[in-house]
Amino acid sequence: MSKTFYITTPIYYTSGNLHIGHAYTTVICDAIARYKKMRGYDVFYLTGTDEHGQKVQQKALQANKTPKQFVDELVNGIKELWSNLKIDYNHFIRTTDDYHVETVQKVFSKLIEQGDIYKGVYEGWYCTPCEAFFTESQLDENHNCPDCGRPVHKAQEDAYFFKMSKYADKLIKYYEEHPEFVEPESRKNEMINSFLKPGLEDLCVSRTSFDWGVKVKEDPKHVVYVWIDALTNYISALGYTQENDDLFKKFWHNDENHEILHIVGKEIVRFHVIYWPIILLALDLPLPTKIFAHGWIIMKDGKMGKSKGNVVEPNVLINRYGLDALRYYLTNAIPLGNDGLFTPELFIEKVNTDLANNLGNLLSRTVSMVIKYFDGVVPTYNGTLNEIDENLEKDAKKFINRYEEHFDKYEVDEASSAVFDYLSRANKYIDESQPWVLAKDESKREELASVMTHLVLALYQSAIMLQPFLVETPSKIFEQLGASTPNYEDLRNLNAVDGLNVVKGTPLFPRLEIEKEIEYIQSNMPSK
Ligand code: MSP
């Protein structure tokens, strides 16, 4: 029986179009899912949309649409974007899907029955025109409504509360016993010190000020707080509480043969490392194996956002530079866990340096040389003939191990860098071994053959390792090398390229004119 691996993105708000920040989370998860599949895991990759809440209801009203019409249109665009990015998900969940709504209601009812959720009175600062409650700390500097700036008054309403405090000690204990539960470590400490240790307050988990949400079955005047609704997606998508719960039975385990990984942005860690585990503890379900918090893609003037007019749309980059250029940037240029910069300059520079030069040139030079010196047939691997070959092989092993070690820890950017460092190393190997000199000396024929084999091997192995990141380029490389689609085991087979017939193809990534392209990207950022 193969090991299972369940990976999820956060579900995206359907209140506007998505940008490369959202694409970042989804592509990172896609790369991890593809890697795990390649390593033989039985993978289930979930993504979807978080469609309820007051904001969506208001936006729909402004657009003169029903909330459902409004979200349907956005969801079509999101699905199209994931298809353009070749996101290989297994299921797309919408919080408006019937089975999800039903599961949220069942979960809520169960928690009421158990006494974990109780009805009480919510007191806060109320803004009548906005029909919204605010806590003291949410009010603006004049103690007015943070949304419209008008005066607020103290008000009360009936609401349901979740007894979070009941589970706090259990959760702290879980953290202690499972040091790998939240990563990076700094986020975990922040959560424990700022939220858990000072004591958890009961959480208000229902709203009556709007109705675009999952209705509380016992009390339909109330809708379920959007985060309880949203977090439940991770189990409703697998069939929890439904007649057919095969997927849930298969994937919702956390032990040495079953992994559950939630990848989330740093601003929503709190919901995932406090509320979500407490819901699961209350339902007596296993907790996820890991919650990994990534940083943000930031622009020179801060986090990307519509109001700032600094939004980069993924489709603009895909249409002009190809899908793999964007996937490469997202998986390589931002250290997972930290914030990373996106500037048009950096993007174009990386495409030129890493993709056009380091990878693209190596392929075209290698293919040309195999054609010129060996009529296009890759010489049989013959061990190492000298120190130059030996050193390359030693390094190749290190790069391959580095790739696996980092990918196994979900350090996607580091895993990608291991491959590109290998490609740089192979380029250096050409300078060291000087095949054009060897070619002039008939007695060096065997050495020349060895150089060709090692170069083709480097490209072949790199292309295998690149498959989780780049989804179009590896097959183009295999085609030019004359290789059929390999298995992962071929990565360490030194005879894998013997006798292949290479074929000259078009350049993988044409060199870009820096100034022109920077201007292109900038002129395509929608203004505020
Ligand atoms: N709906 C909630 C999640 C519920 S999960 C049970 C939500 N949605 S979101 O659309 O606002 O964000 C979804 C993800 O996109 C988050 O992980 C967030 O960090 C990510 N990103 C949005 N902008 C981003 C950047 N500029 N950079 C990187 N990721 C960012 O939160």
XYZ file of C-alpha atoms and ligand atoms in Angstrom:
559
model
C 0.000 0.000 0.000
C 1.452 3.377 -0.932
C 1.706 6.223 1.527
C -0.930 8.950 1.370
C -0.325 12.662 1.185
C -3.115 15.232 1.529
C -2.186 18.804 0.656
C -4.369 21.903 0.689
C -4.219 25.562 -0.266
C -6.297 28.049 1.678
C -9.603 28.561 -0.071
C -9.616 31.937 -1.813
C -12.046 34.746 -1.131
C -14.368 35.424 -4.011
C -14.435 39.148 -3.591
C -12.187 40.117 -6.508
C -9.772 38.780 -9.105
C -6.727 36.856 -7.982
C -3.161 38.087 -8.522
C 0.296 36.513 -8.479
C 0.212 36.473 -4.664
C -2.631 33.957 -4.758
C -1.001 32.133 -7.644
C 2.070 31.822 -5.425
C 0.297 29.733 -2.747
C -1.327 27.531 -5.371
C 1.823 26.939 -7.443
C 3.883 26.115 -4.331
C 1.310 23.480 -3.352
C 1.180 22.206 -6.911
C 4.957 21.740 -6.975
C 4.880 19.830 -3.677
C 1.952 17.687 -4.847
C 3.736 16.847 -8.112
C 6.951 16.025 -6.264
C 5.169 13.693 -3.864
C 3.396 11.984 -6.767
C 6.703 11.549 -8.531
C 8.059 9.908 -5.354
C 5.240 7.369 -5.376
C 2.830 8.860 -2.825
C -0.910 8.595 -3.254
C -1.630 12.333 -3.360
C -4.830 14.305 -2.937
C -4.491 18.004 -3.696
C -7.343 20.289 -2.676
C -8.019 23.914 -3.510
C -11.172 25.993 -3.771
C -13.054 29.135 -2.844
C -14.347 30.782 0.330
C -17.547 32.376 -0.875
C -19.630 33.475 2.091
C -19.598 36.592 4.226
C -20.662 40.167 4.434
C -18.043 41.499 2.041
C -19.199 39.282 -0.807
C -22.816 40.153 -0.099
C -22.016 43.872 -0.270
C -19.954 43.557 -3.424
C -22.680 41.589 -5.141
C -25.189 44.256 -4.207
C -22.940 46.977 -5.643
C -22.606 44.961 -8.843
C -26.359 44.518 -9.015
C -26.112 40.761 -8.824
C -27.219 38.082 -6.437
C -24.353 36.811 -4.278
C -24.500 33.473 -6.065
C -24.309 35.058 -9.536
C -21.462 37.219 -8.330
C -19.375 34.336 -6.942
C -20.150 32.036 -9.885
C -18.518 34.496 -12.269
C -15.446 34.910 -10.102
C -15.105 31.160 -9.634
C -15.101 30.660 -13.407
C -12.190 33.096 -13.674
C -10.312 31.385 -10.835
C -10.737 27.938 -12.358
C -9.543 29.274 -15.677
C -6.493 30.781 -14.019
C -5.614 27.468 -12.352
C -6.018 25.752 -15.670
C -3.683 28.295 -17.324
C -1.173 27.619 -14.544
C -1.652 23.847 -15.072
C -2.558 23.309 -11.436
C -3.024 19.595 -11.049
C -5.584 19.608 -8.212
C -7.812 16.651 -7.414
C -10.784 18.599 -6.219
C -12.030 22.185 -6.229
C -14.292 22.906 -3.288
C -16.713 25.827 -3.111
C -18.170 26.713 0.275
C -21.511 27.150 -1.501
C -21.501 23.473 -2.551
C -24.416 21.593 -0.981
C -22.330 18.857 0.602
C -20.104 21.443 2.254
C -23.016 23.461 3.637
C -24.512 20.269 5.024
C -21.252 19.246 6.676
C -20.795 22.659 8.302
C -24.311 22.416 9.704
C -23.686 18.922 11.034
C -20.420 19.988 12.648
C -22.115 22.992 14.239
C -24.987 20.875 15.550
C -22.617 18.309 16.995
C -20.696 21.009 18.825
C -23.941 22.454 20.212
C -25.012 18.989 21.356
C -21.693 18.435 23.076
C -21.971 21.782 24.829
C -18.867 23.181 23.114
C -20.982 25.792 21.367
C -23.548 27.667 23.463
C -25.923 30.565 22.908
C -25.052 33.808 24.663
C -25.050 37.535 24.176
C -22.530 39.384 22.075
C -21.697 42.896 23.113
C -19.689 45.272 21.010
C -19.563 48.602 19.221
C -22.232 48.724 16.538
C -22.314 50.882 13.405
C -25.929 51.203 12.304
C -25.350 52.282 8.658
C -22.840 49.465 8.147
C -24.881 46.999 10.223
C -21.654 45.709 11.735
C -20.159 45.067 15.151
C -16.602 46.048 16.026
C -14.396 45.352 19.002
C -12.782 48.217 20.887
C -9.452 47.690 19.147
C -10.983 47.677 15.672
C -12.377 51.206 15.967
C -10.539 54.043 14.220
C -8.451 56.682 15.993
C -11.576 58.783 16.705
C -13.345 55.799 18.217
C -15.603 55.646 15.138
C -16.507 52.947 12.648
C -13.314 51.788 10.873
C -15.244 51.310 7.617
C -17.279 54.506 7.268
C -15.924 56.752 10.024
C -19.367 57.399 11.534
C -20.171 57.133 15.271
C -20.756 53.728 16.826
C -22.731 52.746 19.915
C -22.651 49.866 22.404
C -25.110 47.185 21.396
C -25.979 43.601 22.172
C -27.288 40.696 20.175
C -27.817 36.982 20.597
C -24.948 34.910 19.307
C -23.352 31.495 19.540
C -19.975 31.068 21.202
C -17.344 28.356 21.012
C -15.690 27.398 24.309
C -12.170 27.663 22.996
C -10.630 27.817 26.455
C -11.778 24.256 27.176
C -9.227 22.954 24.655
C -6.330 25.372 25.198
C -4.309 23.107 27.498
C -4.780 20.124 25.226
C -3.546 22.201 22.298
C -0.480 23.499 24.146
C 0.338 19.903 25.063
C -0.054 18.897 21.422
C 2.396 21.607 20.367
C 4.882 20.335 22.917
C 4.575 16.742 21.791
C 4.663 17.615 18.083
C 7.409 20.175 17.528
C 6.994 19.821 13.754
C 3.312 20.839 13.810
C 3.774 24.506 12.879
C 6.497 25.885 10.671
C 8.409 28.139 10.585
C 9.163 27.812 14.296
C 8.989 31.597 14.811
C 5.296 31.601 13.864
C 4.550 28.898 16.376
C 6.210 30.774 19.223
C 4.355 33.929 18.264
C 1.023 32.082 18.449
C 1.768 30.372 21.754
C 3.003 33.548 23.408
C 0.489 36.024 22.027
C -2.671 33.948 22.006
C -2.540 30.658 23.851
C -0.564 31.568 26.963
C -2.561 34.726 27.841
C -5.702 32.542 27.713
C -8.198 32.022 24.929
C -11.487 33.865 24.978
C -14.640 32.143 23.792
C -15.068 32.813 20.102
C -18.260 34.285 18.678
C -19.180 31.840 15.906
C -22.439 33.179 14.490
C -23.670 36.368 12.877
C -27.115 37.860 12.367
C -26.211 41.107 10.605
C -26.159 39.474 7.149
C -27.438 36.227 5.719
C -24.996 35.215 2.968
C -23.618 32.216 4.797
C -24.372 28.757 6.156
C -27.483 28.963 8.291
C -27.398 27.464 11.778
C -29.860 24.618 11.376
C -31.395 24.968 14.817
C -31.660 28.760 14.560
C -31.678 29.961 10.924
C -31.630 33.642 11.861
C -27.937 33.015 12.519
C -25.273 32.241 9.948
C -22.078 30.403 10.859
C -18.993 32.585 11.306
C -17.120 32.502 8.021
C -13.887 31.052 9.446
C -15.674 28.040 10.947
C -17.388 27.571 7.589
C -14.109 27.985 5.680
C -11.860 25.778 7.813
C -14.340 22.920 7.653
C -13.670 22.697 3.897
C -10.562 20.634 4.580
C -12.679 17.733 5.814
C -15.964 18.287 3.992
C -14.054 18.026 0.690
C -13.116 14.468 1.683
C -16.671 13.503 2.559
C -16.626 13.896 6.356
C -20.163 13.248 7.730
C -21.377 12.242 4.271
C -22.644 8.917 3.052
C -19.620 8.393 0.861
C -16.664 9.177 3.074
C -14.086 6.928 1.372
C -11.684 9.795 0.753
C -11.954 10.946 4.337
C -11.193 7.442 5.578
C -8.241 7.221 3.237
C -6.623 10.637 3.627
C -7.521 12.087 7.025
C -4.840 10.308 9.027
C -1.688 11.546 10.563
C 0.950 8.875 11.114
C 4.117 7.633 9.483
C 2.242 6.497 6.376
C -0.256 9.341 6.110
C 0.496 13.014 5.957
C -1.799 16.049 6.003
C -0.217 19.356 5.020
C -1.922 22.760 5.065
C 0.022 25.508 3.345
C -1.188 28.966 4.332
C -0.089 32.592 4.136
C 1.375 34.115 7.285
C -1.621 36.387 7.947
C -3.979 33.435 8.391
C -1.760 31.283 10.570
C -3.740 32.110 13.713
C -6.936 30.602 12.316
C -5.103 27.468 11.240
C -3.030 26.836 14.322
C -5.589 27.747 16.976
C -9.195 27.611 15.758
C -8.750 24.725 13.335
C -6.973 22.319 15.712
C -9.506 23.160 18.418
C -12.402 22.327 16.084
C -10.679 19.036 15.279
C -9.998 18.269 18.944
C -13.648 18.937 19.706
C -14.684 16.588 16.895
C -12.208 14.011 18.158
C -10.395 13.926 14.817
C -6.658 13.715 14.133
C -4.805 17.002 13.736
C -2.917 17.777 10.514
C 0.719 16.745 10.299
C 1.911 20.219 9.531
C 0.798 23.771 8.996
C 3.371 25.588 6.935
C 3.189 29.369 6.790
C 4.626 31.108 3.769
C 5.452 34.783 3.413
C 4.111 37.303 0.958
C 5.128 38.424 -2.445
C 5.746 42.073 -1.956
C 6.271 44.910 -4.366
C 8.652 47.794 -3.886
C 5.812 49.713 -2.241
C 4.619 46.920 0.029
C 2.092 44.093 -0.183
C 0.347 43.719 -3.487
C -3.188 45.068 -3.438
C -5.832 46.569 -5.680
C -6.024 49.778 -3.661
C -2.323 50.373 -4.239
C -2.538 49.770 -7.976
C 0.482 47.468 -7.829
C -1.217 44.230 -8.774
C 0.445 41.871 -11.236
C -1.941 39.531 -12.991
C -0.573 36.068 -13.661
C -2.204 35.833 -17.102
C -0.256 38.880 -18.326
C 3.035 37.127 -17.530
C 1.934 33.720 -18.810
C 0.732 35.086 -22.138
C 3.928 36.952 -22.832
C 6.692 34.822 -21.265
C 5.159 31.364 -21.095
C 3.822 29.470 -18.126
C 7.148 28.057 -16.981
C 8.763 31.478 -16.679
C 6.136 32.425 -14.105
C 6.169 29.041 -12.358
C 9.938 29.275 -12.176
C 9.848 32.697 -10.552
C 7.224 31.707 -8.007
C 8.962 28.511 -6.955
C 12.543 29.739 -7.069
C 12.747 33.416 -6.222
C 10.898 33.563 -2.917
C 12.325 31.755 0.099
C 9.436 29.774 1.533
C 8.524 31.232 4.911
C 9.873 34.721 4.176
C 8.586 37.601 2.125
C 9.994 37.880 -1.378
C 10.147 40.752 -3.772
C 8.560 40.875 -7.189
C 9.799 43.556 -9.519
C 9.610 43.467 -13.310
C 13.424 43.918 -13.335
C 14.021 40.877 -11.134
C 11.574 38.779 -13.093
C 13.113 39.538 -16.502
C 16.620 39.182 -15.143
C 15.897 35.747 -13.714
C 14.288 34.546 -16.927
C 17.345 35.650 -18.876
C 20.018 34.438 -16.484
C 18.586 31.199 -15.209
C 16.220 30.000 -17.900
C 17.608 31.396 -21.163
C 21.328 31.168 -20.285
C 21.901 28.596 -17.605
C 19.334 26.043 -18.792
C 18.491 26.974 -22.399
C 22.052 27.554 -23.594
C 23.355 24.429 -21.945
C 20.779 22.375 -23.805
C 21.388 23.942 -27.203
C 25.192 23.802 -26.848
C 25.083 20.182 -25.713
C 22.753 19.055 -28.479
C 24.850 20.869 -31.101
C 28.052 19.245 -29.859
C 26.585 15.729 -29.769
C 25.433 16.262 -33.359
C 28.746 17.726 -34.485
C 31.076 15.251 -32.777
C 29.007 12.041 -32.615
C 26.402 12.318 -35.372
C 23.732 12.953 -32.764
C 24.164 9.690 -30.852
C 24.949 9.993 -27.118
C 28.037 7.899 -26.298
C 27.639 5.040 -23.805
C 28.514 5.916 -20.206
C 32.005 4.719 -19.517
C 32.681 5.672 -15.895
C 34.864 8.655 -15.127
C 38.047 9.143 -17.117
C 39.695 11.950 -15.225
C 39.399 14.236 -12.256
C 37.189 16.676 -14.112
C 34.550 13.991 -14.705
C 34.947 12.625 -11.225
C 34.388 15.999 -9.590
C 31.317 16.642 -11.671
C 29.844 13.286 -10.698
C 30.534 13.860 -7.025
C 28.838 17.226 -7.216
C 25.923 15.815 -9.194
C 25.224 13.349 -6.366
C 25.295 16.195 -3.872
C 22.885 18.294 -5.938
C 20.460 15.405 -6.270
C 20.571 14.681 -2.540
C 20.177 18.361 -1.744
C 17.133 18.505 -4.005
C 15.451 15.615 -2.190
C 16.364 16.771 1.294
C 14.875 20.201 0.709
C 11.801 19.019 -1.138
C 11.094 16.492 1.614
C 10.972 19.462 3.989
C 8.777 21.431 1.527
C 11.560 23.950 0.967
C 10.500 24.402 -2.609
C 12.807 27.316 -3.467
C 15.847 25.488 -2.097
C 14.970 22.348 -4.029
C 14.696 24.409 -7.211
C 18.017 26.119 -6.525
C 19.715 22.747 -6.142
C 18.773 21.968 -9.762
C 19.864 25.328 -11.113
C 23.151 25.078 -9.217
C 23.657 21.719 -10.905
C 23.058 23.342 -14.291
C 25.597 26.095 -13.504
C 28.020 23.401 -12.458
C 27.489 21.604 -15.773
C 28.167 24.839 -17.637
C 31.393 25.203 -15.686
C 32.261 21.611 -16.613
C 32.218 22.603 -20.296
C 34.786 25.320 -19.588
C 36.915 22.895 -17.579
C 36.864 20.034 -20.061
C 37.056 22.187 -23.220
C 35.437 19.755 -25.665
C 36.395 21.922 -28.667
C 40.062 21.289 -27.819
C 39.517 17.552 -27.257
C 37.767 17.352 -30.638
C 40.920 18.410 -32.448
C 42.899 15.464 -31.090
C 41.880 11.986 -32.311
C 43.582 10.371 -29.274
C 41.122 12.262 -26.989
C 38.069 10.709 -28.606
C 37.107 8.754 -25.498
C 37.416 11.801 -23.267
C 35.292 13.820 -25.655
C 32.677 11.068 -25.561
C 32.686 11.135 -21.778
C 32.137 14.889 -21.730
C 29.117 14.523 -24.003
C 27.603 11.744 -21.898
C 28.080 13.696 -18.682
C 26.498 16.806 -20.159
C 23.501 14.916 -21.487
C 23.162 13.191 -18.112
C 23.212 16.536 -16.316
C 20.421 17.840 -18.534
C 18.433 14.646 -18.292
C 18.672 14.485 -14.500
C 17.882 18.177 -14.163
C 14.821 17.797 -16.357
C 13.551 14.956 -14.142
C 13.996 17.126 -11.070
C 12.410 20.152 -12.728
C 9.119 18.392 -13.404
C 7.328 19.579 -10.250
C 8.195 23.218 -10.991
C 8.133 23.520 -14.758
C 5.344 21.773 -16.564
C 6.175 22.368 -20.232
C 9.960 22.607 -20.374
C 10.996 19.142 -19.117
C 9.195 17.372 -21.952
C 10.849 19.736 -24.458
C 14.226 18.821 -22.982
C 13.493 15.091 -23.153
C 12.412 15.561 -26.749
C 15.649 17.297 -27.754
C 17.655 14.651 -25.917
C 15.711 11.942 -27.740
C 14.569 10.436 -24.418
C 11.158 9.029 -23.620
C 9.456 10.204 -20.404
C 11.574 8.795 -17.571
C 10.723 7.294 -14.189
C 12.059 8.913 -11.075
C 14.439 5.964 -10.596
C 16.194 6.996 -13.829
C 17.570 9.963 -11.914
C 20.355 7.816 -10.522
C 20.841 5.553 -13.515
C 24.093 6.590 -15.158
C 23.316 4.520 -18.236
C 19.972 6.204 -18.800
C 21.116 8.315 -21.761
C 23.303 5.752 -23.582
C 22.644 5.744 -27.307
C 19.923 8.393 -27.325
C 19.480 10.262 -30.615
C 19.463 13.973 -29.867
C 17.494 16.389 -32.039
C 18.048 20.102 -32.460
C 15.029 22.101 -31.306
C 14.021 25.716 -30.840
C 15.523 27.660 -27.898
C 13.678 26.902 -24.647
C 13.550 30.538 -23.522
C 14.430 33.346 -25.927
C 16.500 36.122 -24.380
C 14.360 39.091 -23.394
C 15.124 42.735 -24.006
C 15.249 44.067 -20.478
C 14.063 47.678 -20.893
C 11.285 46.819 -23.280
C 9.887 44.058 -21.078
C 10.027 46.054 -17.871
C 7.950 48.661 -19.571
C 5.562 46.033 -20.846
C 4.926 44.592 -17.377
C 4.542 48.018 -15.814
C 2.102 49.191 -18.432
C 0.002 46.092 -17.764
C -0.480 46.679 -14.061
C -4.082 47.846 -13.684
C -4.273 51.308 -12.150
C -6.138 51.866 -8.886
N -10.411 32.779 2.606
C -9.282 32.908 3.438
C -8.635 31.555 3.690
C -9.525 30.511 4.277
S -8.726 28.978 4.432
C -9.725 28.014 5.362
C -8.239 33.836 2.785
N -8.345 34.032 1.470
S -7.411 35.005 0.615
O -7.924 34.924 -0.717
O -7.365 36.312 1.200
O -5.963 34.462 0.700
C -5.636 33.172 0.304
C -4.150 32.958 0.284
O -3.525 33.831 -0.669
C -3.461 33.234 1.623
O -2.606 32.157 1.945
C -2.669 34.477 1.362
O -1.506 34.553 2.138
C -2.346 34.317 -0.107
N -1.941 35.608 -0.647
C -2.703 36.695 -0.948
N -1.871 37.717 -1.315
C -0.591 37.324 -1.235
C 0.652 37.863 -1.576
N 0.803 39.104 -2.007
N 1.735 37.050 -1.490
C 1.632 35.733 -1.145
N 0.494 35.202 -0.811
C -0.609 36.008 -0.688
O -7.383 34.314 3.496
